[in-house]
Each structure stands twice: as C-alpha cells, then as structure tokens.
PDB file of C-alpha atoms and ligand atoms in Angstrom:
ATOM      1  CA  MET A   1     -41.650  87.650 -53.107  1.00 47.00           C
ATOM      2  CA  THR A   2     -45.585  88.438 -53.070  1.00 48.00           C
ATOM      3  CA  THR A   3     -46.762  90.194 -55.858  1.00 45.00           C
ATOM      4  CA  SER A   4     -50.376  89.496 -56.057  1.00 59.00           C
ATOM      5  CA  HIS A   5     -53.038  90.197 -53.715  1.00 73.00           C
ATOM      6  CA  PRO A   6     -56.263  91.289 -53.918  1.00 85.00           C
ATOM      7  CA  PHE A   7     -56.060  94.417 -50.731  1.00 95.00           C
ATOM      8  CA  THR A   8     -54.007  97.530 -50.526  1.00 95.00           C
ATOM      9  CA  ALA A   9     -51.820  97.941 -47.647  1.00 98.00           C
ATOM     10  CA  SER A  10     -50.583 101.265 -45.596  1.00 98.00           C
ATOM     11  CA  VAL A  11     -48.541 102.243 -42.791  1.00 98.00           C
ATOM     12  CA  PHE A  12     -49.927 105.114 -40.752  1.00 98.00           C
ATOM     13  CA  ILE A  13     -46.942 105.300 -38.048  1.00 98.00           C
ATOM     14  CA  GLY A  14     -45.142 107.952 -35.546  1.00 98.00           C
ATOM     15  CA  THR A  15     -41.828 108.219 -34.907  1.00 98.00           C
ATOM     16  CA  SER A  16     -38.705 109.641 -33.321  1.00 98.00           C
ATOM     17  CA  LEU A  17     -36.484 111.351 -35.754  1.00 98.00           C
ATOM     18  CA  ASP A  18     -33.949 108.739 -35.450  1.00 98.00           C
ATOM     19  CA  GLY A  19     -36.734 106.278 -36.711  1.00 98.00           C
ATOM     20  CA  PHE A  20     -38.211 104.868 -33.121  1.00 98.00           C
ATOM     21  CA  ILE A  21     -41.661 103.959 -32.743  1.00 98.00           C
ATOM     22  CA  ALA A  22     -41.493 102.943 -29.273  1.00 98.00           C
ATOM     23  CA  ARG A  23     -38.838 102.793 -26.576  1.00 98.00           C
ATOM     24  CA  LYS A  24     -37.514  99.261 -25.832  1.00 98.00           C
ATOM     25  CA  ASP A  25     -39.702  98.986 -22.618  1.00 98.00           C
ATOM     26  CA  GLY A  26     -42.619  99.547 -25.056  1.00 98.00           C
ATOM     27  CA  ASP A  27     -43.027 103.616 -23.644  1.00 98.00           C
ATOM     28  CA  LEU A  28     -44.905 105.777 -25.928  1.00 98.00           C
ATOM     29  CA  GLY A  29     -44.910 109.013 -23.709  1.00 98.00           C
ATOM     30  CA  TRP A  30     -42.649 110.651 -26.208  1.00 98.00           C
ATOM     31  CA  LEU A  31     -44.760 110.429 -29.055  1.00 98.00           C
ATOM     32  CA  THR A  32     -48.053 110.590 -27.681  1.00 97.00           C
ATOM     33  CA  SER A  33     -47.539 114.137 -25.220  1.00 97.00           C
ATOM     34  CA  ARG A  34     -45.982 115.495 -28.573  1.00 97.00           C
ATOM     35  CA  GLY A  35     -48.665 114.446 -30.691  1.00 96.00           C
ATOM     36  CA  GLU A  36     -51.347 116.241 -28.269  1.00 95.00           C
ATOM     37  CA  ALA A  37     -49.424 119.186 -28.567  1.00 96.00           C
ATOM     38  CA  ALA A  38     -49.855 119.349 -32.601  1.00 95.00           C
ATOM     39  CA  GLY A  39     -53.363 119.749 -31.300  1.00 88.00           C
ATOM     40  CA  ASP A  40     -54.448 117.843 -34.383  1.00 88.00           C
ATOM     41  CA  ASP A  41     -55.849 114.134 -34.855  1.00 94.00           C
ATOM     42  CA  LEU A  42     -52.774 114.503 -37.542  1.00 96.00           C
ATOM     43  CA  GLY A  43     -55.244 112.634 -40.111  1.00 96.00           C
ATOM     44  CA  TYR A  44     -56.161 109.420 -38.351  1.00 96.00           C
ATOM     45  CA  GLN A  45     -59.466 109.285 -38.538  1.00 96.00           C
ATOM     46  CA  ASP A  46     -59.410 110.432 -42.227  1.00 97.00           C
ATOM     47  CA  PHE A  47     -57.035 107.300 -42.433  1.00 97.00           C
ATOM     48  CA  ILE A  48     -58.907 104.973 -40.487  1.00 97.00           C
ATOM     49  CA  ASP A  49     -62.253 105.570 -41.911  1.00 97.00           C
ATOM     50  CA  GLY A  50     -60.759 104.206 -45.688  1.00 97.00           C
ATOM     51  CA  ILE A  51     -59.776 100.988 -43.491  1.00 98.00           C
ATOM     52  CA  ASP A  52     -61.509  97.564 -43.261  1.00 97.00           C
ATOM     53  CA  THR A  53     -58.440  95.567 -41.628  1.00 98.00           C
ATOM     54  CA  VAL A  54     -56.080  96.221 -39.138  1.00 98.00           C
ATOM     55  CA  VAL A  55     -53.023  93.878 -38.982  1.00 98.00           C
ATOM     56  CA  MET A  56     -50.530  93.886 -36.223  1.00 98.00           C
ATOM     57  CA  GLY A  57     -47.614  92.032 -34.559  1.00 98.00           C
ATOM     58  CA  ARG A  58     -48.242  90.512 -31.342  1.00 98.00           C
ATOM     59  CA  GLY A  59     -45.745  93.231 -30.158  1.00 98.00           C
ATOM     60  CA  THR A  60     -48.510  95.696 -31.167  1.00 98.00           C
ATOM     61  CA  TYR A  61     -51.480  94.081 -30.015  1.00 98.00           C
ATOM     62  CA  GLU A  62     -50.195  93.191 -26.315  1.00 97.00           C
ATOM     63  CA  PRO A  63     -50.038  96.702 -25.783  1.00 96.00           C
ATOM     64  CA  ALA A  64     -53.543  97.430 -27.055  1.00 96.00           C
ATOM     65  CA  LEU A  65     -55.125  95.315 -24.469  1.00 95.00           C
ATOM     66  CA  THR A  66     -54.358  97.811 -22.216  1.00 94.00           C
ATOM     67  CA  TYR A  67     -56.110 100.944 -24.368  1.00 94.00           C
ATOM     68  CA  ASP A  68     -59.867 100.999 -23.133  1.00 94.00           C
ATOM     69  CA  PRO A  69     -61.955 101.469 -25.441  1.00 95.00           C
ATOM     70  CA  TRP A  70     -60.424  98.537 -27.389  1.00 95.00           C
ATOM     71  CA  PRO A  71     -59.106 101.039 -30.175  1.00 94.00           C
ATOM     72  CA  HIS A  72     -60.306  98.833 -33.477  1.00 96.00           C
ATOM     73  CA  GLU A  73     -63.849  98.503 -33.118  1.00 95.00           C
ATOM     74  CA  GLY A  74     -65.610  97.826 -35.996  1.00 95.00           C
ATOM     75  CA  LYS A  75     -62.608  96.738 -37.832  1.00 97.00           C
ATOM     76  CA  HIS A  76     -61.531  93.486 -38.631  1.00 98.00           C
ATOM     77  CA  VAL A  77     -58.352  92.620 -36.728  1.00 98.00           C
ATOM     78  CA  ALA A  78     -55.498  90.022 -37.558  1.00 98.00           C
ATOM     79  CA  VAL A  79     -52.645  89.503 -35.493  1.00 98.00           C
ATOM     80  CA  LEU A  80     -49.554  87.686 -36.920  1.00 98.00           C
ATOM     81  CA  SER A  81     -47.971  85.463 -33.863  1.00 98.00           C
ATOM     82  CA  THR A  82     -46.339  82.250 -33.556  1.00 98.00           C
ATOM     83  CA  THR A  83     -47.109  82.104 -29.945  1.00 98.00           C
ATOM     84  CA  LEU A  84     -50.712  83.732 -29.102  1.00 98.00           C
ATOM     85  CA  GLU A  85     -53.334  81.094 -28.448  1.00 96.00           C
ATOM     86  CA  VAL A  86     -55.624  81.025 -31.587  1.00 96.00           C
ATOM     87  CA  GLY A  87     -59.022  82.083 -30.482  1.00 95.00           C
ATOM     88  CA  ALA A  88     -58.159  83.152 -27.122  1.00 96.00           C
ATOM     89  CA  ASP A  89     -59.470  86.636 -28.095  1.00 97.00           C
ATOM     90  CA  PRO A  90     -63.230  87.184 -30.662  1.00 96.00           C
ATOM     91  CA  ARG A  91     -61.463  90.309 -31.170  1.00 97.00           C
ATOM     92  CA  VAL A  92     -58.500  89.291 -33.332  1.00 98.00           C
ATOM     93  CA  THR A  93     -57.915  86.391 -35.774  1.00 98.00           C
ATOM     94  CA  VAL A  94     -54.579  85.119 -34.983  1.00 98.00           C
ATOM     95  CA  TYR A  95     -52.416  84.224 -38.082  1.00 98.00           C
ATOM     96  CA  ARG A  96     -49.180  81.885 -37.608  1.00 98.00           C
ATOM     97  CA  ASP A  97     -47.541  83.229 -40.703  1.00 97.00           C
ATOM     98  CA  LEU A  98     -47.828  85.800 -43.509  1.00 97.00           C
ATOM     99  CA  ASP A  99     -48.927  83.300 -46.301  1.00 97.00           C
ATOM    100  CA  GLN A 100     -51.974  81.800 -43.732  1.00 97.00           C
ATOM    101  CA  LEU A 101     -52.771  85.464 -43.313  1.00 97.00           C
ATOM    102  CA  ILE A 102     -53.026  86.654 -47.224  1.00 97.00           C
ATOM    103  CA  ASP A 103     -55.086  83.684 -48.093  1.00 96.00           C
ATOM    104  CA  GLY A 104     -57.141  84.467 -44.699  1.00 96.00           C
ATOM    105  CA  LEU A 105     -57.318  88.224 -45.725  1.00 97.00           C
ATOM    106  CA  ALA A 106     -58.282  87.140 -49.463  1.00 95.00           C
ATOM    107  CA  GLU A 107     -61.171  84.861 -48.295  1.00 96.00           C
ATOM    108  CA  ARG A 108     -62.380  87.684 -46.127  1.00 96.00           C
ATOM    109  CA  GLY A 109     -62.701  89.798 -49.216  1.00 96.00           C
ATOM    110  CA  THR A 110     -60.774  92.018 -47.468  1.00 97.00           C
ATOM    111  CA  LYS A 111     -59.986  95.606 -49.512  1.00 97.00           C
ATOM    112  CA  SER A 112     -57.726  97.893 -47.368  1.00 98.00           C
ATOM    113  CA  VAL A 113     -55.170  97.050 -44.749  1.00 98.00           C
ATOM    114  CA  TYR A 114     -53.554  99.269 -42.001  1.00 98.00           C
ATOM    115  CA  VAL A 115     -50.371  97.788 -41.177  1.00 98.00           C
ATOM    116  CA  ASP A 116     -49.170  98.404 -37.619  1.00 98.00           C
ATOM    117  CA  GLY A 117     -45.825  97.429 -36.033  1.00 98.00           C
ATOM    118  CA  GLY A 118     -42.050  97.675 -36.556  1.00 98.00           C
ATOM    119  CA  GLN A 119     -41.457  93.827 -37.631  1.00 98.00           C
ATOM    120  CA  ILE A 120     -44.845  93.300 -39.220  1.00 98.00           C
ATOM    121  CA  ILE A 121     -43.879  96.476 -41.448  1.00 98.00           C
ATOM    122  CA  THR A 122     -41.224  94.988 -42.641  1.00 98.00           C
ATOM    123  CA  THR A 123     -42.093  91.730 -43.239  1.00 98.00           C
ATOM    124  CA  PHE A 124     -45.100  93.395 -45.503  1.00 98.00           C
ATOM    125  CA  LEU A 125     -42.303  95.345 -47.140  1.00 97.00           C
ATOM    126  CA  ARG A 126     -39.893  92.428 -47.996  1.00 97.00           C
ATOM    127  CA  ALA A 127     -43.061  90.663 -49.162  1.00 96.00           C
ATOM    128  CA  GLY A 128     -43.983  93.187 -51.462  1.00 96.00           C
ATOM    129  CA  LEU A 129     -47.425  94.197 -50.043  1.00 97.00           C
ATOM    130  CA  VAL A 130     -47.476  97.799 -48.900  1.00 98.00           C
ATOM    131  CA  GLY A 131     -48.561 100.230 -51.100  1.00 98.00           C
ATOM    132  CA  GLU A 132     -48.254 103.550 -49.204  1.00 98.00           C
ATOM    133  CA  ILE A 133     -46.390 104.924 -46.199  1.00 98.00           C
ATOM    134  CA  THR A 134     -47.531 107.822 -43.964  1.00 98.00           C
ATOM    135  CA  ILE A 135     -44.695 108.658 -41.388  1.00 98.00           C
ATOM    136  CA  THR A 136     -45.461 111.191 -38.727  1.00 98.00           C
ATOM    137  CA  THR A 137     -41.951 112.357 -37.237  1.00 98.00           C
ATOM    138  CA  VAL A 138     -41.917 114.007 -33.907  1.00 98.00           C
ATOM    139  CA  PRO A 139     -39.139 116.397 -32.809  1.00 98.00           C
ATOM    140  CA  VAL A 140     -36.694 114.184 -30.676  1.00 98.00           C
ATOM    141  CA  LEU A 141     -33.739 111.598 -31.017  1.00 98.00           C
ATOM    142  CA  LEU A 142     -34.208 108.618 -28.414  1.00 98.00           C
ATOM    143  CA  GLY A 143     -31.132 106.972 -29.680  1.00 98.00           C
ATOM    144  CA  THR A 144     -32.543 103.865 -28.801  1.00 98.00           C
ATOM    145  CA  GLY A 145     -35.325 101.624 -29.032  1.00 98.00           C
ATOM    146  CA  LEU A 146     -37.534  99.582 -30.723  1.00 98.00           C
ATOM    147  CA  PRO A 147     -37.122 100.364 -34.667  1.00 98.00           C
ATOM    148  CA  LEU A 148     -39.668 101.296 -37.821  1.00 98.00           C
ATOM    149  CA  PHE A 149     -37.676  99.411 -40.153  1.00 98.00           C
ATOM    150  CA  GLY A 150     -35.729  95.924 -40.390  1.00 97.00           C
ATOM    151  CA  PRO A 151     -33.710  94.733 -42.923  1.00 97.00           C
ATOM    152  CA  LEU A 152     -35.390  94.713 -46.508  1.00 96.00           C
ATOM    153  CA  GLY A 153     -33.554  92.509 -48.715  1.00 93.00           C
ATOM    154  CA  GLY A 154     -32.791  95.521 -51.215  1.00 95.00           C
ATOM    155  CA  ASP A 155     -34.448  98.902 -51.875  1.00 95.00           C
ATOM    156  CA  VAL A 156     -37.804  99.788 -51.895  1.00 97.00           C
ATOM    157  CA  PRO A 157     -38.098 102.654 -54.275  1.00 97.00           C
ATOM    158  CA  LEU A 158     -40.731 105.563 -53.404  1.00 97.00           C
ATOM    159  CA  VAL A 159     -42.494 108.360 -54.498  1.00 97.00           C
ATOM    160  CA  HIS A 160     -43.176 111.253 -51.951  1.00 98.00           C
ATOM    161  CA  ARG A 161     -46.812 112.626 -52.178  1.00 98.00           C
ATOM    162  CA  SER A 162     -47.045 115.056 -49.422  1.00 98.00           C
ATOM    163  CA  THR A 163     -45.784 116.557 -46.180  1.00 98.00           C
ATOM    164  CA  LYS A 164     -47.699 118.046 -43.597  1.00 97.00           C
ATOM    165  CA  VAL A 165     -46.476 120.557 -40.793  1.00 97.00           C
ATOM    166  CA  PHE A 166     -48.529 120.609 -37.350  1.00 97.00           C
ATOM    167  CA  GLY A 167     -47.705 122.407 -34.632  1.00 97.00           C
ATOM    168  CA  ALA A 168     -44.999 121.235 -32.224  1.00 97.00           C
ATOM    169  CA  GLY A 169     -42.751 120.409 -34.636  1.00 97.00           C
ATOM    170  CA  VAL A 170     -44.436 117.495 -36.012  1.00 98.00           C
ATOM    171  CA  VAL A 171     -43.866 116.770 -39.593  1.00 98.00           C
ATOM    172  CA  GLN A 172     -46.022 114.216 -41.643  1.00 98.00           C
ATOM    173  CA  SER A 173     -45.110 112.787 -44.927  1.00 98.00           C
ATOM    174  CA  THR A 174     -46.734 110.358 -46.996  1.00 98.00           C
ATOM    175  CA  TYR A 175     -44.742 108.269 -49.802  1.00 98.00           C
ATOM    176  CA  GLY A 176     -46.414 105.409 -52.447  1.00 98.00           C
ATOM    177  CA  VAL A 177     -44.096 102.534 -52.869  1.00 98.00           C
ATOM    178  CA  LEU A 178     -43.433 101.655 -56.161  1.00 96.00           C
ATOM    179  CA  ARG A 179     -42.515  98.664 -57.814  1.00 84.00           C
ATOM    180  CA  GLN A 180     -38.881  97.783 -58.772  1.00 76.00           C
ATOM    181  CA  GLU A 181     -39.708  98.185 -62.489  1.00 80.00           C
ATOM    182  CA  GLU A 182     -41.408 101.905 -61.670  1.00 86.00           C
ATOM    183  CA  ASP A 183     -37.817 102.974 -59.852  1.00 84.00           C
ATOM    184  CA  PRO A 184     -36.670 105.999 -61.864  1.00 82.00           C
ATOM    185  CA  ALA A 185     -32.998 105.161 -60.111  1.00 83.00           C
ATOM    186  CA  GLY A 186     -33.363 101.252 -61.040  1.00 74.00           C
TER     187      GLY A 186
HETATM  188  N1  NAP B 201     -45.030 104.612 -32.607  1.00 60.31           N
HETATM  189  C1  NAP B 201     -45.979 104.249 -33.142  1.00 60.31           C
HETATM  190  O1  NAP B 201     -47.119 104.813 -33.698  1.00 60.31           O
HETATM  191  C2  NAP B 201     -46.416 102.747 -33.063  1.00 60.31           C
HETATM  192  C3  NAP B 201     -47.453 102.040 -33.999  1.00 60.31           C
HETATM  193  C4  NAP B 201     -47.697 100.568 -33.657  1.00 60.31           C
HETATM  194  C5  NAP B 201     -46.730  99.660 -32.240  1.00 60.31           C
HETATM  195  N2  NAP B 201     -46.130 100.799 -32.031  1.00 60.31           N
HETATM  196  C6  NAP B 201     -45.241 100.162 -30.752  1.00 60.31           C
HETATM  197  O2  NAP B 201     -44.406  99.197 -31.326  1.00 60.31           O
HETATM  198  C7  NAP B 201     -43.716  98.301 -30.260  1.00 60.31           C
HETATM  199  C8  NAP B 201     -44.277  96.810 -31.359  1.00 60.31           C
HETATM  200  O3  NAP B 201     -43.299  96.859 -32.529  1.00 60.31           O
HETATM  201  P1  NAP B 201     -42.503  95.716 -32.852  1.00 60.31           P
HETATM  202  O4  NAP B 201     -41.946  95.833 -34.142  1.00 60.31           O
HETATM  203  O5  NAP B 201     -41.858  95.620 -31.534  1.00 60.31           O
HETATM  204  O6  NAP B 201     -43.461  94.288 -32.961  1.00 60.31           O
HETATM  205  P2  NAP B 201     -44.524  94.096 -34.069  1.00 60.31           P
HETATM  206  O7  NAP B 201     -44.292  93.951 -35.666  1.00 60.31           O
HETATM  207  O8  NAP B 201     -46.051  94.464 -33.602  1.00 60.31           O
HETATM  208  O9  NAP B 201     -45.028  92.471 -33.169  1.00 60.31           O
HETATM  209  C9  NAP B 201     -44.197  91.484 -33.712  1.00 60.31           C
HETATM  210  C10 NAP B 201     -44.547  90.034 -33.257  1.00 60.31           C
HETATM  211  O10 NAP B 201     -45.137  89.977 -34.534  1.00 60.31           O
HETATM  212  C11 NAP B 201     -44.883  88.447 -34.709  1.00 60.31           C
HETATM  213  N3  NAP B 201     -44.336  87.882 -35.534  1.00 60.31           N
HETATM  214  C12 NAP B 201     -43.761  89.220 -36.552  1.00 60.31           C
HETATM  215  N4  NAP B 201     -43.562  88.649 -37.630  1.00 60.31           N
HETATM  216  C13 NAP B 201     -44.286  87.480 -38.088  1.00 60.31           C
HETATM  217  C14 NAP B 201     -44.266  86.559 -38.949  1.00 60.31           C
HETATM  218  N5  NAP B 201     -43.814  86.619 -40.277  1.00 60.31           N
HETATM  219  N6  NAP B 201     -45.077  85.206 -38.763  1.00 60.31           N
HETATM  220  C15 NAP B 201     -45.194  85.469 -37.673  1.00 60.31           C
HETATM  221  N7  NAP B 201     -45.574  85.925 -36.441  1.00 60.31           N
HETATM  222  C16 NAP B 201     -45.046  87.376 -36.738  1.00 60.31           C
HETATM  223  C17 NAP B 201     -43.809  87.784 -33.615  1.00 60.31           C
HETATM  224  O11 NAP B 201     -44.682  87.644 -32.535  1.00 60.31           O
HETATM  225  P3  NAP B 201     -44.632  85.941 -31.740  1.00 60.31           P
HETATM  226  O12 NAP B 201     -43.218  86.290 -30.851  1.00 60.31           O
HETATM  227  O13 NAP B 201     -45.750  85.998 -31.152  1.00 60.31           O
HETATM  228  O14 NAP B 201     -44.587  84.810 -33.149  1.00 60.31           O
HETATM  229  C18 NAP B 201     -43.296  89.088 -33.422  1.00 60.31           C
HETATM  230  O15 NAP B 201     -42.796  88.940 -31.905  1.00 60.31           O
HETATM  231  C19 NAP B 201     -44.754  98.429 -29.386  1.00 60.31           C
HETATM  232  O16 NAP B 201     -44.311  98.688 -28.410  1.00 60.31           O
HETATM  233  C20 NAP B 201     -46.391  99.291 -29.501  1.00 60.31           C
HETATM  234  O17 NAP B 201     -46.631  99.849 -28.737  1.00 60.31           O
HETATM  235  C21 NAP B 201     -45.434 101.959 -31.931  1.00 60.31           C
END
C-alpha cells in the first residue's frame, strides 16, 4: 500500500442511492436533472477552488471531451490509461500506471488532487491515497450501472464530518478517511 505522498486527494462525486455513478451506457441524466432541481451548485465551486490537479480515468476523460467548454480549464489534468495516446491532447497528461502518476504529480509539486471516476477512486483508495470523500446522493435507485466503489482489499475506516440536505431530496455527506491505526473499531 502506498502511504507516503506529497498531496492530499479528495473525492467529490454524485451517485444514485444504490451507489452507481452512471448508467452502463454512460448516461448521467438521472443525476444532472436532480442536481439542477436541487437549485444549488452543491458546493462544487468551493471544492474545486481548493484543487490544483484533477486525476481521472479514461472512462471519465472521454465523456468530458463532449463538454463545451472544457470543464477543467486552469487545472492540471492527469488521466490514467493504458490505451490513450500520450500527448494527443495538450490539455491533459496521460499516465500509464499509478506509480508513474504519483511520481509525475510529486515532480509537479501537486498539493491537492480531485480524484474522479469509479475505477480510479477505487485504485486510489486501495493505495491509501484518499483523504476525504464527499458523496452527493440523489434520490433514485438505478438497479444497475457503473459502480462508485469496487473491491478494496480490506475495510476503509471513515469518520463522518458533515451531512447537508439540499432541495429535491439531494443529500451530501463528507467523510474523512482514517488510517488503519486510527480505526476506532480496529
Ligand atoms: N456521477 C458522477 O459524479 C461521475 C463522476 C465521474 C465520472 N462519472 C461517469 O463514470 C463513468 C466512468 O467511470 P468508470 O469507473 O467507468 O471509469 P474511470 O475510473 O473514469 O476510468 C477507467 C479507466 O481508467 C484506466 N485505468 C484504471 N485504473 C488504471 C490503472 N491503475 N492504471 C492505468 N489506467 C487505469 C483504464 O483505462 P484504459 O482502458 O485506457 O487502460 C480504465 O478503463 C463515465 O460514464 C463518467 O461519465 C460520473
């Protein structure tokens, strides 16, 4: 497990009540429509203002290419992928694996990372790299889709920091990730 790294990494993500971040075909309408109905930016601007680097998987990068304008202007964007062509998109840096990514972020003097995409979040959790998780849950069950979390290789102890209730039944909770030795149940 990776434990020594120079940056903090945070998750800020929207899910269905049953823990999906997108339908299997990538559809996000069930999330964006409810987010808009909440009538608030759900704390996103405050969160992103404290971030210098966005790390995402190819599965999150490719849909983001359809957004106009590019949603990550002004941030360093790192994409984990074994298949994307390196250097093809000047707005992002492609890394082939987690070790290469961590070295690259350290070399850049990265301080605060926004980790996005279910597989990448799981990879970061497994490596002990995530410090805080904010999950915005919208009131719908999808039954199937792309999951937020995958197998973690062990429990990840959390401490609850806050819960806010927005309009349209949108609920947002923030948790700190404890190190194993901090786990009160451990
Ligand atoms: N609900 C929300 O707030 C939210 C937020 C973000 C994304 N999304 C949606 O979630 C979906 C994407 O999530 P996802 O979990 O399917 O994918 P993801 O985590 O964004 O990306 C997965 C890809 O990342 C690469 N990857 C993963 N681990 C790697 C490693 N250790 N080393 C190198 N490359 C690695 C692989 O790309 P290669 O196959 O190229 O190797 C893999 O296919 C999209 O539909 C997106 O729109 C929703």
